[in-house]
XYZ file of C-alpha atoms in Angstrom:
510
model
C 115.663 122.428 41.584
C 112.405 121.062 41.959
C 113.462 118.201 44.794
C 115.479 121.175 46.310
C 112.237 123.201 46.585
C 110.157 120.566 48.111
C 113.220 119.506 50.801
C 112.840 122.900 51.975
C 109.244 123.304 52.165
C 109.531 120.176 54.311
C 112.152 121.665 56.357
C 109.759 125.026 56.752
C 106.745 122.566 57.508
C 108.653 120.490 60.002
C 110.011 123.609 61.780
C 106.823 125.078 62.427
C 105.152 121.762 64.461
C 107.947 122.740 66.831
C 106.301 124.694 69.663
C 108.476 127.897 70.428
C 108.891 126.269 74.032
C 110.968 123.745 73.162
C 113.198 125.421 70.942
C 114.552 126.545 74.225
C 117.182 124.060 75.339
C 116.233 125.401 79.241
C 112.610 123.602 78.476
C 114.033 120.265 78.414
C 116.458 120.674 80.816
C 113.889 121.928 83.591
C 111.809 119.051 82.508
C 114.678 116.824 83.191
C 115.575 118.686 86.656
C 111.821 117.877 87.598
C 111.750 114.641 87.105
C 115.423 114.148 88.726
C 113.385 115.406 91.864
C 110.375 113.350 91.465
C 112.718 110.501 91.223
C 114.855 111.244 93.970
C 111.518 111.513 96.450
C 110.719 108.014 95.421
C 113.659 106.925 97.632
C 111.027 107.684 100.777
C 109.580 104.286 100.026
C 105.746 103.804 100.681
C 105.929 100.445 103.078
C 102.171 101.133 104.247
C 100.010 97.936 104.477
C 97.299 98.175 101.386
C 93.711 98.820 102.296
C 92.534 98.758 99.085
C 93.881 97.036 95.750
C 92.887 98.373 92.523
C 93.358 96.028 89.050
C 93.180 97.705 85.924
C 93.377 95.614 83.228
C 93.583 96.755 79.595
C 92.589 93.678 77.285
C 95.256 93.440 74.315
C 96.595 96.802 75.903
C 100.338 96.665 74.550
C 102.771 99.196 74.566
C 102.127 100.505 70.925
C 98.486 100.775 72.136
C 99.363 103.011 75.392
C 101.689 105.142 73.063
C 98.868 105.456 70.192
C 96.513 106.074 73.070
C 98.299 108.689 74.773
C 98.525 110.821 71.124
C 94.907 110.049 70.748
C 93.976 111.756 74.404
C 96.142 114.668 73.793
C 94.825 115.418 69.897
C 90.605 115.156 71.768
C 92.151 117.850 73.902
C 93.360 119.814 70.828
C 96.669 119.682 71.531
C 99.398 117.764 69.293
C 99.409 114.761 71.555
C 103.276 113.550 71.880
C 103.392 115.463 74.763
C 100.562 114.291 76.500
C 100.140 112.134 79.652
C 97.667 109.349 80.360
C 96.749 108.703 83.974
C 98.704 105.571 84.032
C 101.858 107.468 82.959
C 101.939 109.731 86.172
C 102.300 106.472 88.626
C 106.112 106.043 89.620
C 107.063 102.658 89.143
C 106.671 100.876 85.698
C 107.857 97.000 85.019
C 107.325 95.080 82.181
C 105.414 91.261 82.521
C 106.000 88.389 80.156
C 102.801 87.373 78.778
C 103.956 83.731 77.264
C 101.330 81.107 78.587
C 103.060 77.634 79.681
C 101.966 75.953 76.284
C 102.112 79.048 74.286
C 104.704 81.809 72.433
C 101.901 84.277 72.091
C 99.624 83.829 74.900
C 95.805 84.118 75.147
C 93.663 86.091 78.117
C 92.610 82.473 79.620
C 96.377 81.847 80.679
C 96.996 84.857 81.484
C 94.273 85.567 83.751
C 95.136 82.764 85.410
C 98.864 84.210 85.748
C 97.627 87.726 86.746
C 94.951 86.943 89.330
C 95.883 83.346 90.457
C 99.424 83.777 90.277
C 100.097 80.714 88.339
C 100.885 80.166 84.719
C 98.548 78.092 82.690
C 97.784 76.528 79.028
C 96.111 79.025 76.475
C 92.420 78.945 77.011
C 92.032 77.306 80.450
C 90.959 79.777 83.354
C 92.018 79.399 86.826
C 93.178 76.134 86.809
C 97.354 74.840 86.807
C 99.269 73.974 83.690
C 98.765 70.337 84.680
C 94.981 71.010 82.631
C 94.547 70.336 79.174
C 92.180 72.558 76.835
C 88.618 70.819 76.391
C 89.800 67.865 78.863
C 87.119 67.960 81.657
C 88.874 65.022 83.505
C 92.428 66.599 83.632
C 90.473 68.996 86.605
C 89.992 68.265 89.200
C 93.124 69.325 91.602
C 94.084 71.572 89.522
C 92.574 74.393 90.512
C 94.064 77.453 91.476
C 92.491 80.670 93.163
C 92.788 83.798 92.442
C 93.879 87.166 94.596
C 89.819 87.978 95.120
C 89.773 84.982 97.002
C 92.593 85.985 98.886
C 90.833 88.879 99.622
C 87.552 87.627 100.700
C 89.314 85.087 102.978
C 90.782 87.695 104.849
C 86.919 89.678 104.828
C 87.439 92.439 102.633
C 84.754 93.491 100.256
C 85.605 92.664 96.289
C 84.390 93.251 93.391
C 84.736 93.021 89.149
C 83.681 95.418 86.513
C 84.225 95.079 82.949
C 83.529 96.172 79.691
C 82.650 92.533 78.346
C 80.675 89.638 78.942
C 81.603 88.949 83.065
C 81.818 85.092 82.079
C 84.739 86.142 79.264
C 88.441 85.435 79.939
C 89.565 88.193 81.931
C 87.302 88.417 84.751
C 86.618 84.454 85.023
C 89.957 83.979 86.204
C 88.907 85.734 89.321
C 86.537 83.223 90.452
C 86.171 80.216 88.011
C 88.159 76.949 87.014
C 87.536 75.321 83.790
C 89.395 73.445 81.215
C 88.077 76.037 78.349
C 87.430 79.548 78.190
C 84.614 79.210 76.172
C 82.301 77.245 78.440
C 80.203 80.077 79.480
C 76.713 78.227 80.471
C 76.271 74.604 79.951
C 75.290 75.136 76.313
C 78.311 75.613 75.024
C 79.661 72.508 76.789
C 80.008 69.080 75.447
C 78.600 65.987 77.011
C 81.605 65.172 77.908
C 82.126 67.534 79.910
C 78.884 67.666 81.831
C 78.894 64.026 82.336
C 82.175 64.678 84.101
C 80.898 67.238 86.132
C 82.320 69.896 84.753
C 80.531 73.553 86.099
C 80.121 76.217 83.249
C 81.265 79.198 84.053
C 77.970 81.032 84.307
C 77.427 78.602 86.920
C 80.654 79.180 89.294
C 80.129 83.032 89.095
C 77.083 82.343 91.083
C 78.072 79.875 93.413
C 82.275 79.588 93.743
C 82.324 82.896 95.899
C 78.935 83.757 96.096
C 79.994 86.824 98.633
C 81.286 89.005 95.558
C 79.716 92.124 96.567
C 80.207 94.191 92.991
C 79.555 91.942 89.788
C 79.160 95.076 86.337
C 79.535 93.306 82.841
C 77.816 91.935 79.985
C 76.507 88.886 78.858
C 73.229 88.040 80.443
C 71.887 85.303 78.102
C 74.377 82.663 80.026
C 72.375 83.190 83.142
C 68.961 82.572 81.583
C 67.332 79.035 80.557
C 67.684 78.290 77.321
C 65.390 80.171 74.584
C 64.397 82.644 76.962
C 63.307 86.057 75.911
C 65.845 88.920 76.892
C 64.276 91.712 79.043
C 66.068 94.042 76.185
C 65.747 92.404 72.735
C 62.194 90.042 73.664
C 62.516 89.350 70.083
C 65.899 88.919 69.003
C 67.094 85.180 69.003
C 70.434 85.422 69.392
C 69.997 87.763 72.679
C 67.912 84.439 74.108
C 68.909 82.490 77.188
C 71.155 79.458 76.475
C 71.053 76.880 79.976
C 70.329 73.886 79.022
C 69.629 73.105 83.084
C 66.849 75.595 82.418
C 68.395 77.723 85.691
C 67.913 81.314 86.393
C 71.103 82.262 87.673
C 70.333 85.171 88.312
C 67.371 84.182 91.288
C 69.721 81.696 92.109
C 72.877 84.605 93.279
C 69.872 86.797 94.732
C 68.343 83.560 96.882
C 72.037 82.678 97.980
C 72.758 85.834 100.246
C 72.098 85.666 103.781
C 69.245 87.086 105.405
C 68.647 90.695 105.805
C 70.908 91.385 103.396
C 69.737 93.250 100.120
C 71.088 91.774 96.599
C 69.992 94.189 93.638
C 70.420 93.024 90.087
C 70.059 95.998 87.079
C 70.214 95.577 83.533
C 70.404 98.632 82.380
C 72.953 102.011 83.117
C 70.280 103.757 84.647
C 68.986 101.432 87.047
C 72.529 101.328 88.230
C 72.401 105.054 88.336
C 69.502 105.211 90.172
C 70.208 102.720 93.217
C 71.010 104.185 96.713
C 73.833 102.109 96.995
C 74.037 102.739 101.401
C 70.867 100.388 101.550
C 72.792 97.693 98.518
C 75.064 94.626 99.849
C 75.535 93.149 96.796
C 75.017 94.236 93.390
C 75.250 92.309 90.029
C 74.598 93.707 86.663
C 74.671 92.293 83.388
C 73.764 93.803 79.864
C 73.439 91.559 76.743
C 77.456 92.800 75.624
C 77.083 96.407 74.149
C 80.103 97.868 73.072
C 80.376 99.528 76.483
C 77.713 97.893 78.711
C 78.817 100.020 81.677
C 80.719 103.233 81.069
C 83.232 102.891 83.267
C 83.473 106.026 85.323
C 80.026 105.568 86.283
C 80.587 102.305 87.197
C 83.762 102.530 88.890
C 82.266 105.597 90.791
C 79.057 103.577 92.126
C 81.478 100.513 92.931
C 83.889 102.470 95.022
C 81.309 103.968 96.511
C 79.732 100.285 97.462
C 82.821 98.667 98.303
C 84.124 101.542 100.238
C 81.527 101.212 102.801
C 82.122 99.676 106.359
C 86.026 100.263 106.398
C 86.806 96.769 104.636
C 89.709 96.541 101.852
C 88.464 96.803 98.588
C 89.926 94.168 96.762
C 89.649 94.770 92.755
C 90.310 92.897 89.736
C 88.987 96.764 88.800
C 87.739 98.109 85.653
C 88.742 95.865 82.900
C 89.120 97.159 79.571
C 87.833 94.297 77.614
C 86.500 96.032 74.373
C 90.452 96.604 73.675
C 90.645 93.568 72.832
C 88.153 93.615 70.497
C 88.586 96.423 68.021
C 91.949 95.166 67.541
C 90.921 91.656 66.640
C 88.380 93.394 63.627
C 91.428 95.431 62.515
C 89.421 98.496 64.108
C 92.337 100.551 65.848
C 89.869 103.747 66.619
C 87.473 101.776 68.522
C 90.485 100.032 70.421
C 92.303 103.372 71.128
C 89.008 104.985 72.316
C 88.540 102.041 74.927
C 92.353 102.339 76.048
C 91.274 106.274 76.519
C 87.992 105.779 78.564
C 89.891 103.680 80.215
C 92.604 105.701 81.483
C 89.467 108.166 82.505
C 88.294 105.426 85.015
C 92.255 105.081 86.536
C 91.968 108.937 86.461
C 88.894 109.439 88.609
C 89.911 106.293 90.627
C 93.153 108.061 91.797
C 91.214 111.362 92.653
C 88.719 109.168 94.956
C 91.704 107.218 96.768
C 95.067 107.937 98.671
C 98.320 106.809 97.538
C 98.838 106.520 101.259
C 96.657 102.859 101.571
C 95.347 102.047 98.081
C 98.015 99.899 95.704
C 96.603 100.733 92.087
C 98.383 98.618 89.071
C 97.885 98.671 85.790
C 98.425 96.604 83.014
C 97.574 94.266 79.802
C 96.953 90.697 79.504
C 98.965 90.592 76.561
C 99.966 92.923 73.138
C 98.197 93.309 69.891
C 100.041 93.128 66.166
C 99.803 96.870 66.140
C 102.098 99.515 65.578
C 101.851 102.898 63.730
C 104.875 104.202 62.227
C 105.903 106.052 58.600
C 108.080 108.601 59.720
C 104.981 110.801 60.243
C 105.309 114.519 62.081
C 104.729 115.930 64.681
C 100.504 116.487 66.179
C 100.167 114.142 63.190
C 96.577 112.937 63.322
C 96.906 109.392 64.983
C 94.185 108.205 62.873
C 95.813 109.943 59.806
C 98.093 109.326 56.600
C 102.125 109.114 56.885
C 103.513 111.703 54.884
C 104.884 109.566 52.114
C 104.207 107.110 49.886
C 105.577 103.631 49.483
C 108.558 103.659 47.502
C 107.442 100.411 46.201
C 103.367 100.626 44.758
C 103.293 104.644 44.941
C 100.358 104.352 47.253
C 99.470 106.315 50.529
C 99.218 104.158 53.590
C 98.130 105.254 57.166
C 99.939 105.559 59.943
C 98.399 102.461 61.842
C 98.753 98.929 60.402
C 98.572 95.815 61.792
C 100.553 92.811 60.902
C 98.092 90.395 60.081
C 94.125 90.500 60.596
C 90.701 91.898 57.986
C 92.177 94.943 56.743
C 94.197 92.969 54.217
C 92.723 93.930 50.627
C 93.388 93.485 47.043
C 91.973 95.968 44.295
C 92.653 94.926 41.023
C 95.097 93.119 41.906
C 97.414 95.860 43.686
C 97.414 96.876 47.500
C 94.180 98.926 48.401
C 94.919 103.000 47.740
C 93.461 104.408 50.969
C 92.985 107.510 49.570
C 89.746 105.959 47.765
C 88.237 105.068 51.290
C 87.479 107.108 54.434
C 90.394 105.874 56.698
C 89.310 108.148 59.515
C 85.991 105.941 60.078
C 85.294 104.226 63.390
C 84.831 100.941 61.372
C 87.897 101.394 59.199
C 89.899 98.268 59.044
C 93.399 99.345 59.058
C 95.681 97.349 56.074
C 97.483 94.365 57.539
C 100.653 92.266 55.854
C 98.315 88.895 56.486
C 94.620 88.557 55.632
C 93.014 86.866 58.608
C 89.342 86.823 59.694
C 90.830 88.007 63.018
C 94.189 89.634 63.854
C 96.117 88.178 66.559
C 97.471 88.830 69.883
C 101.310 89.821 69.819
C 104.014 87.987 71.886
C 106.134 91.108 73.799
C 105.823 91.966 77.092
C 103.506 94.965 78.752
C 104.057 97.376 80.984
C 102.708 97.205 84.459
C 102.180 100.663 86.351
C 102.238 100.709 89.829
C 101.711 103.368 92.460
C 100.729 103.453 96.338
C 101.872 101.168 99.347
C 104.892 98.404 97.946
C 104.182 99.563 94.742
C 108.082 99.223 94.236
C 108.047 95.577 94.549
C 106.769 96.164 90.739
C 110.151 96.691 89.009
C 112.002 95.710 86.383
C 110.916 92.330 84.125
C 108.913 89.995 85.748
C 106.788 86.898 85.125
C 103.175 87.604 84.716
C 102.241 85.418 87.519
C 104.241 88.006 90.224
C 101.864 90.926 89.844
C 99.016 89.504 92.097
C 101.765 87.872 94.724
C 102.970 91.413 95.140
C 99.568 93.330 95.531
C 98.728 90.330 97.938
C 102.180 91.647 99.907
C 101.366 94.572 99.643
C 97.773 94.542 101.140
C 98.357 91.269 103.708
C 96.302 88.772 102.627
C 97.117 85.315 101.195
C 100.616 83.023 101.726
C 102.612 86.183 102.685
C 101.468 87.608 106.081
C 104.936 86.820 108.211
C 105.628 90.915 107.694
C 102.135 92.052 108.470
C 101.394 93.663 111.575
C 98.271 95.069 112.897
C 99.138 98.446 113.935
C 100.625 99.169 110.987
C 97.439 99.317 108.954
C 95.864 102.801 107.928
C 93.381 103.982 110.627
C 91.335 105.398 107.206
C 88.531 103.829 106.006
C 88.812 102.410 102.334
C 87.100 104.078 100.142
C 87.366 102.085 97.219
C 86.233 99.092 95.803
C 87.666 96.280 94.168
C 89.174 96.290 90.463
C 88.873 97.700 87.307
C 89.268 95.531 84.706
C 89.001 93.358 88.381
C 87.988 96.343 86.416
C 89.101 93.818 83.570
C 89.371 93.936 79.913
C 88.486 91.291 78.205
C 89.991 89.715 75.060
């Protein structure tokens, strides 16, 4: 009687997360009618030529992590989430990429940078460079460089630019304009002899003088600009925040000294410097912050970088916002911070679409690569994403939440018995969800993402592709690099472009 009792107070419960809506079969089927429509418009193809190209790029943004994300925007709006739609949900055509790395299963954000942006696949943890590289081998070089689709674009004079939420020297956004034999080599202090006796260029170094025309550098990571033990304008008295060139360069002076004459090259530090430029008398801008957490919220970024880039007509070329710090909470286990990124991110896409056309500007979206995350348990519906599944384990009778991970921090051992997360506040923005595989850090995943694609060609994004496609088709799409046989002059939008380059390039970093 008892297990009778609580079946139907589960029945009663589950009933009543059911709005009255779509107890109405007609709900669904006008929903389905609707999107029959919007689908059948899509046969109108958009063939225009590209004036601007916008990157996002979600760092470690994997299909659990939109899904999780898209809950989480939904349940900030008060609503139960399920039914919600992030910004990169409304674009029309969706493929999926496969993220593997030439060398690697499960890839890393070094290769596939260099697939996503240089259109080439590449070992794990070499940036911009051919598969014919080998990780930490300075010598195995030269030749083997590869460039990326910002080059493209500033071959053919358009304006570019990169924004991210992590350092601008990490993985992600180095792809764009550096070529080195490990990911890591961000000034020359981090490289071995070796490898400066060979001639090797940190990458620091090639930000400032590989394409020293970016006009829109936003990120983090200052100290790799700044001779070594030099105090940070920030933290004057915090050592690790010190400058670590060893050549005892200011890289910084060095990008300002390197623009032509007449033109103005501002550099910022801080959010409200950036806030308080007048960008119409700015031809270049870099900033850099030592690597906060977000060290340039991205809508006012993005808005002050379309706003640059948009100026004079030019294509904006973007590896756009990048969502780095992604990435990041999932490595500590930390699925709130990484599903609060993947959020603010999808608020950058969102204002980006309202400042653009679909009629010239290409917008993509997509991840590097996946994340061991998932979040499961049979749990209802509106359940808080953050929250418990409604049952216990039919093994150790404890609670577990809703979001695990399959390896990575969160693995614990009380007494000798799983953790009972009931004891610990599971809803905190530090929480380290439980994982099947103690690790110091969890690991990227091996499936494919989804790319999202909408404006001019953005139906050349279809199906399952190889990772290395994406920028050949936004290059297509927007004439510039190998394929130009189609393009024809007159058939470019008389509209200026109004926005600027990327997202994550605004890129996220892993």
């Amino acid at each position: 009687m008892k297990a009778l009792l609580l079946l139907l107070l589960a029945q009663l419960c589950s009933a009543s997360l059911v709005p009255e809506r779509e107890k109405d079969p007609e709900y669904w089927r006008r929903q389905a009618q609707e999107t029959l429509r919007n689908a059948l418009r899509l046969q109108r193809l958009n063939q225009n030529v590209a004036k601007n190209l916008i990157l996002f790029l979600g760092d470690g943004m994997g299909v659990s992590t939109v899904t999780a994300a898209r809950i989480l925007k939904g349940q900030l709006q008060h609503g139960q989430g399920e039914e919600s739609l992030l910004e990169m949900d409304k674009f029309p055509f969706v493929a999926l990429a496969k993220t593997y790395n030439t060398n690697a299963q499960v890839p890393d954000s070094a290769g596939t940078a260099t697939a996503y942006l240089c259109g080439v696949k590449a070992n794990e943890g070499t940036l911009g460079v051919s598969a014919g590289v080998t990780r930490d081998r300075c010598n195995t070089t030269k030749g083997q460089e590869v460039t990326s689709i910002l080059r493209w674009a500033k071959d053919a004079g358009e304006a570019v630019g990169i924004v991210t939420t992590t350092r601008v020297t990490h993985a992600t956004p180095s792809a764009a304009y550096a070529h080195s034999a490990n990911r890591d080599w961000y000034s020359d202090g981090e490289m071995p002899p070796d490898a400066l006796e060979g001639g090797c260029k940190d990458i620091a170094r090639q930000l400032v003088e590989n394409i020293p025309d970016i006009e829109v550098i936003l990120g983090g990571g200052r100290k790799y600009m700044f001779p070594k033990n030099a105090s940070d304008v920030e933290y004057p008295h915090e050592e690790k925040h010190r400058g670590t060139r060893l050549d005892r360069r200011n890289l910084v002076q060095a990008w300002q000294e390197a623009k032509p004459p007449g033109k103005v090259a501002k550099y910022v530090w801080h959010r409200r410097e950036l806030l308080a430029l007048n960008l119409s008398r700015v031809d270049f801008l870099l900033g850099e912050s030592r690597h906060p957490r977000v060290p340039w919220p991205q809508l006012g970024a993005l808005g002050g970088t379309l706003g640059l880039l948009g100026r004079g007509g030019r294509c904006q070329a973007v590896p756009g916002p990048s969502g780095g710090r992604i990435d990041h909470g999932h490595h500590e286990g930390k699925a709130k911070q990484a599903l609060h990124e993947a959020v603010e991110l999808d608020r950058a896409i969102g204002l980006a679409s309202r400042l653009t056309s679909t009629q010239d500007t290409l917008s993509v979206v997509t991840a590097d690569h996946s994340h061991v995350f998932t979040f499961g348990g049979y749990t209802p519906r509106g359940n808080p994403i953050f929250g418990l599944a409604p049952m216990q384990s039919d093994v150790d009778r404890k609670p577990f939440t809703s979001i695990l991970y399959g390896n990575g921090p969160g693995y614990k051992i009380v007494a000798g018995e799983r953790e009972n997360v009931s004891a610990v506040d599971f809803a905190h923005a530090d929480y380290q969800a439980q994982s099947a595989v103690p690790l110091r850090q969890e690991t990227h995943g091996g499936e494919d993402v989804a790319v999202f694609a909408r404006g001019p060609m953005a139906h050349l994004l279809h199906g399952v592709h190889e990772q290395n496609y994406i920028p050949h088709a936004m290059a297509y799409a927007a004439c510039i690099g190998s394929n130009r046989g189609h393009c024809n002059a007159a058939a470019r939008p008389a509209t200026p472009l109004l926005l600027p380059f990327l997202g994550l390039l605004l890129l996220l970093l892993c």
